[in-house]
PDB file of C-alpha atoms in Angstrom:
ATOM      1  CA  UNK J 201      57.802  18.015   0.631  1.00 61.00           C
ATOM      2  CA  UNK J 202      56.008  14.552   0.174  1.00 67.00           C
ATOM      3  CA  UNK J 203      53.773  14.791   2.703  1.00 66.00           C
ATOM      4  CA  UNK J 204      52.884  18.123   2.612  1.00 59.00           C
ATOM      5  CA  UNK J 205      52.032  17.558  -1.170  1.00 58.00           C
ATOM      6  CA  UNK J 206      50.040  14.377  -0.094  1.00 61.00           C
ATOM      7  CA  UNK J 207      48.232  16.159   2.671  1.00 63.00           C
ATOM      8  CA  UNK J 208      47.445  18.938   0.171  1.00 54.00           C
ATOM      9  CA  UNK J 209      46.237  16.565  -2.399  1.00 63.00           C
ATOM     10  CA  UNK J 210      43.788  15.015   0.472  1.00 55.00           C
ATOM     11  CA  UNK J 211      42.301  18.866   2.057  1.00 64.00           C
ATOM     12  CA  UNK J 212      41.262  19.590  -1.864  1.00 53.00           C
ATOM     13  CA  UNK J 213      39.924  16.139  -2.360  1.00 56.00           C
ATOM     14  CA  UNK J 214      37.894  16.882   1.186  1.00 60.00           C
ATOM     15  CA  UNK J 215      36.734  20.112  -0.088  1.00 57.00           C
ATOM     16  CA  UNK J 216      36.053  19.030  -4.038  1.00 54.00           C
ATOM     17  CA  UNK J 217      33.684  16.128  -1.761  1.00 53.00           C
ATOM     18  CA  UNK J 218      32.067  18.073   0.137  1.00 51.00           C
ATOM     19  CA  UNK J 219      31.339  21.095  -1.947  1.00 50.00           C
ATOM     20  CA  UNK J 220      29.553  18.534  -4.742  1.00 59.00           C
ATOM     21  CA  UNK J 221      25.766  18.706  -4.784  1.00 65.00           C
ATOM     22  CA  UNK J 222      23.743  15.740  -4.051  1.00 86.00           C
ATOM     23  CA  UNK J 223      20.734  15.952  -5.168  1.00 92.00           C
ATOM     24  CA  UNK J 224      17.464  14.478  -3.892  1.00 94.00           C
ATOM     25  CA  UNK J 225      16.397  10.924  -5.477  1.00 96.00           C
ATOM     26  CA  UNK J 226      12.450  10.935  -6.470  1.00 96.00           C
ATOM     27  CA  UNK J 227      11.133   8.048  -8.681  1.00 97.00           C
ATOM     28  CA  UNK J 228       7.903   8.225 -10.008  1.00 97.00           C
ATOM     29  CA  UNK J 229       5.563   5.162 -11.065  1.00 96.00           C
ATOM     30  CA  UNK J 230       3.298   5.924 -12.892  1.00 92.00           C
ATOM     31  CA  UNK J 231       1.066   3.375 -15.134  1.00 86.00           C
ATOM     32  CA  UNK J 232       1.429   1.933 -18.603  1.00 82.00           C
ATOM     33  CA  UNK J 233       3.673   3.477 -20.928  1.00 83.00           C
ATOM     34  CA  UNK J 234       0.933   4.332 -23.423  1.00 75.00           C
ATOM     35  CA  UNK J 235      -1.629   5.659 -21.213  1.00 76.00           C
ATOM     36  CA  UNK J 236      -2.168   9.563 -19.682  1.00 82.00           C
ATOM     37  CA  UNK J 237      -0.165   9.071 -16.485  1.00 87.00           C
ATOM     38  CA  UNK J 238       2.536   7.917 -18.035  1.00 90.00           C
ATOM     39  CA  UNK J 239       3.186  11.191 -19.802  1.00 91.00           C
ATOM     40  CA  UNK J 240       2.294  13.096 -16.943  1.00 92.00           C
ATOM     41  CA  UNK J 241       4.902  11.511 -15.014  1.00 95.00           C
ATOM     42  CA  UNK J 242       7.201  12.623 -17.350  1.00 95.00           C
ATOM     43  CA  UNK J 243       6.046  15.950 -17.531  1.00 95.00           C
ATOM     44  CA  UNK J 244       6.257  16.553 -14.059  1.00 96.00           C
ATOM     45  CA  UNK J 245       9.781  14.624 -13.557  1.00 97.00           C
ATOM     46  CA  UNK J 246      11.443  16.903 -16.392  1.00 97.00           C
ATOM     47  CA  UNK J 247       9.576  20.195 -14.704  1.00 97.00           C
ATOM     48  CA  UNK J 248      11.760  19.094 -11.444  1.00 96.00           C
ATOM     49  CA  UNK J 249      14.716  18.387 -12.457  1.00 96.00           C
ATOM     50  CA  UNK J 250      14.849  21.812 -14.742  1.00 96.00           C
ATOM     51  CA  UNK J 251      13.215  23.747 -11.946  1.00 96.00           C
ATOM     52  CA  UNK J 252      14.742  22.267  -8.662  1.00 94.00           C
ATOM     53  CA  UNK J 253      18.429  22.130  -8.258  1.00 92.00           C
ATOM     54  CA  UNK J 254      18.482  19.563  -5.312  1.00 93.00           C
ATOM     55  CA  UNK J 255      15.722  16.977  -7.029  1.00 94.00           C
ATOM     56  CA  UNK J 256      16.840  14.502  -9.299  1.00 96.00           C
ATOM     57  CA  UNK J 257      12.943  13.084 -10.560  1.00 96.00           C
ATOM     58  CA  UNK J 258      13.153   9.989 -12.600  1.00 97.00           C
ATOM     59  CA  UNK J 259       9.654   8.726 -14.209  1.00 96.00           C
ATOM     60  CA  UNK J 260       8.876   4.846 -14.817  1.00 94.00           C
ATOM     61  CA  UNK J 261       5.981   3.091 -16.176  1.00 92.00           C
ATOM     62  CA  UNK J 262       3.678   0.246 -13.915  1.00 90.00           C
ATOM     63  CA  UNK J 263       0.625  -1.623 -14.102  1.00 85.00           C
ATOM     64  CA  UNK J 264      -0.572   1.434 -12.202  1.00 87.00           C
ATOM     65  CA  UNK J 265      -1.861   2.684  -8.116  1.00 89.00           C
ATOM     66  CA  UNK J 266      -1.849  -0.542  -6.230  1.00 92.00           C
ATOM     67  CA  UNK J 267       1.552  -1.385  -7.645  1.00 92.00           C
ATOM     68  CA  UNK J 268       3.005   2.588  -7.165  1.00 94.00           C
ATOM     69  CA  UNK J 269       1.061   2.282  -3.688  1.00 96.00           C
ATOM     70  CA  UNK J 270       3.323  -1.003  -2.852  1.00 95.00           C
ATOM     71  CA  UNK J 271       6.676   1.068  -3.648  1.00 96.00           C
ATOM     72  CA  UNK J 272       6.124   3.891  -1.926  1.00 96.00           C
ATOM     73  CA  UNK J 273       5.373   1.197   0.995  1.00 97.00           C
ATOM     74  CA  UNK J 274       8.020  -0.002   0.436  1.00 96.00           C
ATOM     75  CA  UNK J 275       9.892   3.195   0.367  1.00 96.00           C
ATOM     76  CA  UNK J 276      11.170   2.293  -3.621  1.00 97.00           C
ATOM     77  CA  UNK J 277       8.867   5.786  -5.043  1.00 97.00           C
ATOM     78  CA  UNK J 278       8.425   8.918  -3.277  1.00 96.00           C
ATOM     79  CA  UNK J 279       5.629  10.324  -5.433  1.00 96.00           C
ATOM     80  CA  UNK J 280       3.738   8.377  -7.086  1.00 94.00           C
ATOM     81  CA  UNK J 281      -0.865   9.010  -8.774  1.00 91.00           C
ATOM     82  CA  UNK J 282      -3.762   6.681  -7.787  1.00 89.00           C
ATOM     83  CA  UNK J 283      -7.350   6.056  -7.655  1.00 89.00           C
ATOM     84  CA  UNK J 284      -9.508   8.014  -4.374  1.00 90.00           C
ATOM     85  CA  UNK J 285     -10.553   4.252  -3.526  1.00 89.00           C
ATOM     86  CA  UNK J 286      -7.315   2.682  -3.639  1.00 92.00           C
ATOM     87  CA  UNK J 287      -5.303   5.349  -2.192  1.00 95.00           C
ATOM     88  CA  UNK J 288      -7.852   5.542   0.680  1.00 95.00           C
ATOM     89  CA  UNK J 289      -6.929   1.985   0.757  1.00 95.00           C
ATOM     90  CA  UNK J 290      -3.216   1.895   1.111  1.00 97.00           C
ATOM     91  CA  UNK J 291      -4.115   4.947   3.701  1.00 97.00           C
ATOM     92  CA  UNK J 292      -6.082   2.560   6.090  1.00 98.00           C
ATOM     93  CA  UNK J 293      -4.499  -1.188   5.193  1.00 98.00           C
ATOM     94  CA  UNK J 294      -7.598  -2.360   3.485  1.00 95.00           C
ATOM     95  CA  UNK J 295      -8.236  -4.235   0.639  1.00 91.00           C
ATOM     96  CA  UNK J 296      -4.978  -5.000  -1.420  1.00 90.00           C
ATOM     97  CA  UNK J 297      -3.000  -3.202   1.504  1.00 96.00           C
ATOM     98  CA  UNK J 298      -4.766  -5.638   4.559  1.00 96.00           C
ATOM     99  CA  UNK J 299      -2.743  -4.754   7.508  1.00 97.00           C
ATOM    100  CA  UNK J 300      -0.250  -2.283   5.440  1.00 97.00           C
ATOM    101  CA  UNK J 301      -1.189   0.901   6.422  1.00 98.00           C
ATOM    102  CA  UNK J 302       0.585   3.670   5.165  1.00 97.00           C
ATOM    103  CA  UNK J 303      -0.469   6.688   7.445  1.00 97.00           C
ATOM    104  CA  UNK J 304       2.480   8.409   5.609  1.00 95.00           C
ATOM    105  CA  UNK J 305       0.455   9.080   2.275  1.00 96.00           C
ATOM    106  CA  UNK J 306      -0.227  12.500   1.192  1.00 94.00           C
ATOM    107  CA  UNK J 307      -2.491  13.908  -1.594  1.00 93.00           C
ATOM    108  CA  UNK J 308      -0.566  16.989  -3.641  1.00 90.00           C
ATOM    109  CA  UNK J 309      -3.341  17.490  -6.140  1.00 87.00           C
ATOM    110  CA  UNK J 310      -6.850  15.971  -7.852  1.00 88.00           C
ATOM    111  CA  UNK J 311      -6.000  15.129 -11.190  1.00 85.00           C
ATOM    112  CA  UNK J 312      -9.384  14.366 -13.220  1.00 83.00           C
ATOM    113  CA  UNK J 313     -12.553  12.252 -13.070  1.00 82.00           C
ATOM    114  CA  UNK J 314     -11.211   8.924 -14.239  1.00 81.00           C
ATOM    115  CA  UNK J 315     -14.958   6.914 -15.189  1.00 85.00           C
ATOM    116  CA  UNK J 316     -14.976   3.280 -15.572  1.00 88.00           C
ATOM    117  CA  UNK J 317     -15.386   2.071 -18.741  1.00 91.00           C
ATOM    118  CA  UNK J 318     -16.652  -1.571 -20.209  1.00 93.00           C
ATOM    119  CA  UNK J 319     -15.784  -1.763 -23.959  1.00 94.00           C
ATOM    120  CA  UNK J 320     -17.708  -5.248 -25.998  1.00 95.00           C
ATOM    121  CA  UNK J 321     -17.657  -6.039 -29.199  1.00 93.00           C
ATOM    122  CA  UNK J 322     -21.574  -5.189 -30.054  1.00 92.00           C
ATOM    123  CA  UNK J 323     -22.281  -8.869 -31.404  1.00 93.00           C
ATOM    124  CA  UNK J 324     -21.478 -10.392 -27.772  1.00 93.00           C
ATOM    125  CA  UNK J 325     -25.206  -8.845 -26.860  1.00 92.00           C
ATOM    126  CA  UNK J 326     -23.978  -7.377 -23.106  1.00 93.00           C
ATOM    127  CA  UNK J 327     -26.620  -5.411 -21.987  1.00 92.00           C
ATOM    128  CA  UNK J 328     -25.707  -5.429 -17.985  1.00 92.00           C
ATOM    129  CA  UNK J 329     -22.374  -6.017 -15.839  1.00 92.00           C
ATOM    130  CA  UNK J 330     -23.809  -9.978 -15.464  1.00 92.00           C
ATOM    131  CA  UNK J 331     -23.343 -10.438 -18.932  1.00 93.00           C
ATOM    132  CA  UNK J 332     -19.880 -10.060 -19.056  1.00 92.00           C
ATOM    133  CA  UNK J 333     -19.384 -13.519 -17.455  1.00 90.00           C
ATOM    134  CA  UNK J 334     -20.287 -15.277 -20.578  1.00 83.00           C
ATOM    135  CA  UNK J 335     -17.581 -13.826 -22.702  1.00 94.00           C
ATOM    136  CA  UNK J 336     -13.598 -13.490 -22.744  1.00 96.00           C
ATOM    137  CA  UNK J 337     -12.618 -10.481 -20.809  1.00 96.00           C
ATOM    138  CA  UNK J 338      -9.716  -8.540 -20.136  1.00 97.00           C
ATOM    139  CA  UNK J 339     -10.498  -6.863 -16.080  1.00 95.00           C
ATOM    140  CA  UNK J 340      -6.972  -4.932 -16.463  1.00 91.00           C
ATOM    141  CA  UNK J 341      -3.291  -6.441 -15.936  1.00 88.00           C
ATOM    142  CA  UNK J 342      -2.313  -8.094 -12.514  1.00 85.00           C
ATOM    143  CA  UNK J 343      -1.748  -5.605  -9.822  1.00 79.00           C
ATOM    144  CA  UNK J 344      -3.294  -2.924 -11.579  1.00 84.00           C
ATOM    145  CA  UNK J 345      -5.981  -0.531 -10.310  1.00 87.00           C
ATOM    146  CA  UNK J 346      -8.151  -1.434 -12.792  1.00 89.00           C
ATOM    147  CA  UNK J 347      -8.833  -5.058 -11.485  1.00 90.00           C
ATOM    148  CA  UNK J 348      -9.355  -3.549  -8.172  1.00 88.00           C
ATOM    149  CA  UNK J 349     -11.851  -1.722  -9.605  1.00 90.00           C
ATOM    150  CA  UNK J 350     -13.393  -4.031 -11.310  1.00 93.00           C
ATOM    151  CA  UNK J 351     -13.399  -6.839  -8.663  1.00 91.00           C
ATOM    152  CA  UNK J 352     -15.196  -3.906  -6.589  1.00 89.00           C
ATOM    153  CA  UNK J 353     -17.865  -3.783  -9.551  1.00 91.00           C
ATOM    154  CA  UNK J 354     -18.301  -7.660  -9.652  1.00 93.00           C
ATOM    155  CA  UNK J 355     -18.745  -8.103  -5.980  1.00 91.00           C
ATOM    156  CA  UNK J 356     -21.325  -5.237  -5.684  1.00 91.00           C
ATOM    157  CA  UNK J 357     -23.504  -7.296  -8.672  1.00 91.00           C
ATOM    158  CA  UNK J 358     -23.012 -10.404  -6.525  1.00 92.00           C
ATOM    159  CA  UNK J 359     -20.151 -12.487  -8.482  1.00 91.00           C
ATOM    160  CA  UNK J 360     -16.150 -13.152  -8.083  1.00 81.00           C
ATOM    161  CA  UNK J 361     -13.740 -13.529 -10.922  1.00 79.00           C
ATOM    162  CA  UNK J 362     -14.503 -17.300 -10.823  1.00 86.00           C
ATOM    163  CA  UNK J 363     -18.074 -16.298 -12.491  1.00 88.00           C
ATOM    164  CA  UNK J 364     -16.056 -14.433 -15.000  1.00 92.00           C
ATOM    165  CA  UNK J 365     -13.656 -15.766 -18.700  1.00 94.00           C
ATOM    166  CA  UNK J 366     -10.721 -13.445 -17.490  1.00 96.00           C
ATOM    167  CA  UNK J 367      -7.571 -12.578 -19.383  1.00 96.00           C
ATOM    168  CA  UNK J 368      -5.317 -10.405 -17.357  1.00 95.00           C
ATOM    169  CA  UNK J 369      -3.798  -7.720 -19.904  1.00 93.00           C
ATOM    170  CA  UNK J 370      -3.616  -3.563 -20.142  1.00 87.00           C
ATOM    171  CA  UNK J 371      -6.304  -1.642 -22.469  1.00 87.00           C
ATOM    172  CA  UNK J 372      -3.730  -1.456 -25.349  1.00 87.00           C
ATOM    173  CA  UNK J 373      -3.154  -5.094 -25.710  1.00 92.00           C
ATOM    174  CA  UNK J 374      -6.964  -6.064 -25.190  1.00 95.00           C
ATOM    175  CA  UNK J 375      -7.748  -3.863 -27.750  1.00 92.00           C
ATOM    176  CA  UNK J 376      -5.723  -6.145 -30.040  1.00 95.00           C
ATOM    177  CA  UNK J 377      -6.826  -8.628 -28.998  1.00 96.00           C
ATOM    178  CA  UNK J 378     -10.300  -7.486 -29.618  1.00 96.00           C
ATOM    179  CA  UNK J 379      -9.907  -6.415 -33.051  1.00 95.00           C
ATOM    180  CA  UNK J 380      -8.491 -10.014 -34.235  1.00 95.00           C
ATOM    181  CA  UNK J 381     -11.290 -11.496 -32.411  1.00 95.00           C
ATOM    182  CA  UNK J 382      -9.487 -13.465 -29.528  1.00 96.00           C
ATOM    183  CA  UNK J 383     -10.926 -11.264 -26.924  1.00 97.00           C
ATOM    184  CA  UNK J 384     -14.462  -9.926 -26.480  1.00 97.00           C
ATOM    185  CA  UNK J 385     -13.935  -7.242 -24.054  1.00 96.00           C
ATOM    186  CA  UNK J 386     -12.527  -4.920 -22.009  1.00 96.00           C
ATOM    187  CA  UNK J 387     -12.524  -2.601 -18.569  1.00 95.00           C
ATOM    188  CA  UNK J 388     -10.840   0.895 -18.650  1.00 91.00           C
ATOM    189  CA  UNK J 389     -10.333   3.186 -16.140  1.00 85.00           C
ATOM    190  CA  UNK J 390      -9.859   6.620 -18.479  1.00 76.00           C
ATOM    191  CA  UNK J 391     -10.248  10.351 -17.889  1.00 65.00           C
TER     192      UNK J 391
END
């Protein structure tokens, strides 16, 4: 009676394993907790998870593409939003990515125009892109998209981040920084 208990006890335990749903791991990256794409990320993980009954979508916050771009490299996200430029960049293993290509990328959907955007305090007197060199400037935080972009913006006027007072930091902390005075500027990369 023993062992046909015990072997009873093991065919349900087979069948209680087996008949269990896994469901599909998805992380998301997305960018800094206070910005657009962080909410977005959210949105669209809690959409999944209510909507698809194998997905289990879990959202995070980054310093933004290039970083999301190195985990799904890296296999660590599965979906993840960027930049056209740096995307195109993980795509062919150029720039950031040099000799990482990642021919397994694939665009779902456009989200918005996302300008470039220099923010000064108006007494600094920066009338062109040159100007910013003279004055403490925040180009994004490391890693981010936004330093790609503006490195992209300083070598196209002729000048490196040598030329330039840089303090790495997000928009929200810049800003800050800004309005105490201890920081003059700031790039953005905003829809």
């Amino acid at each position: 009676m023993k062992k046909f208990f015990k072997i009873f006890i093991l065919i349900v335990a087979i069948i209680f394993a087996t008949s269990c749903e896994k469901k599909i791991p998805i992380n998301i990256p997305t960018a800094s907790p206070s910005g657009v794409l962080y909410s977005l990320g959210n949105s669209i993980a809690t959409t999944w998870n209510e909507d698809l009954k194998d997905v289990r979508a879990v959202s995070q916050g980054s310093n933004g593409g290039i970083e999301n771009l190195n985990l799904i490299y890296a296999k660590e996200a599965q979906v993840s939003m960027g930049v056209t430029s740096v995307v195109y960049q993980s795509y062919m293993g150029e720039g950031v990515f040099d000799g990482r290509p990642n021919k397994d990328l694939r665009i779902l959907f456009g989200l918005y125009y996302n300008p470039n955007q220099i923010v000064v305090s108006k007494d600094k007197g920066v009338e062109k892109f040159s100007d910013i060199k003279n004055i403490s400037f925040a180009p994004g935080a490391y890693g981010s998209t936004t330093v790609d972009e503006f490195t992209a913006h300083a070598k196209v006027s002729r000048l490196d981040s040598s030329d330039f007072k840089l303090q790495y930091m997000g928009p929200d902390e810049a800003s800050d920084l800004i309005r105490n005075k201890q920081l003059n500027g700031v790039f953005i990369m905003s829809g």
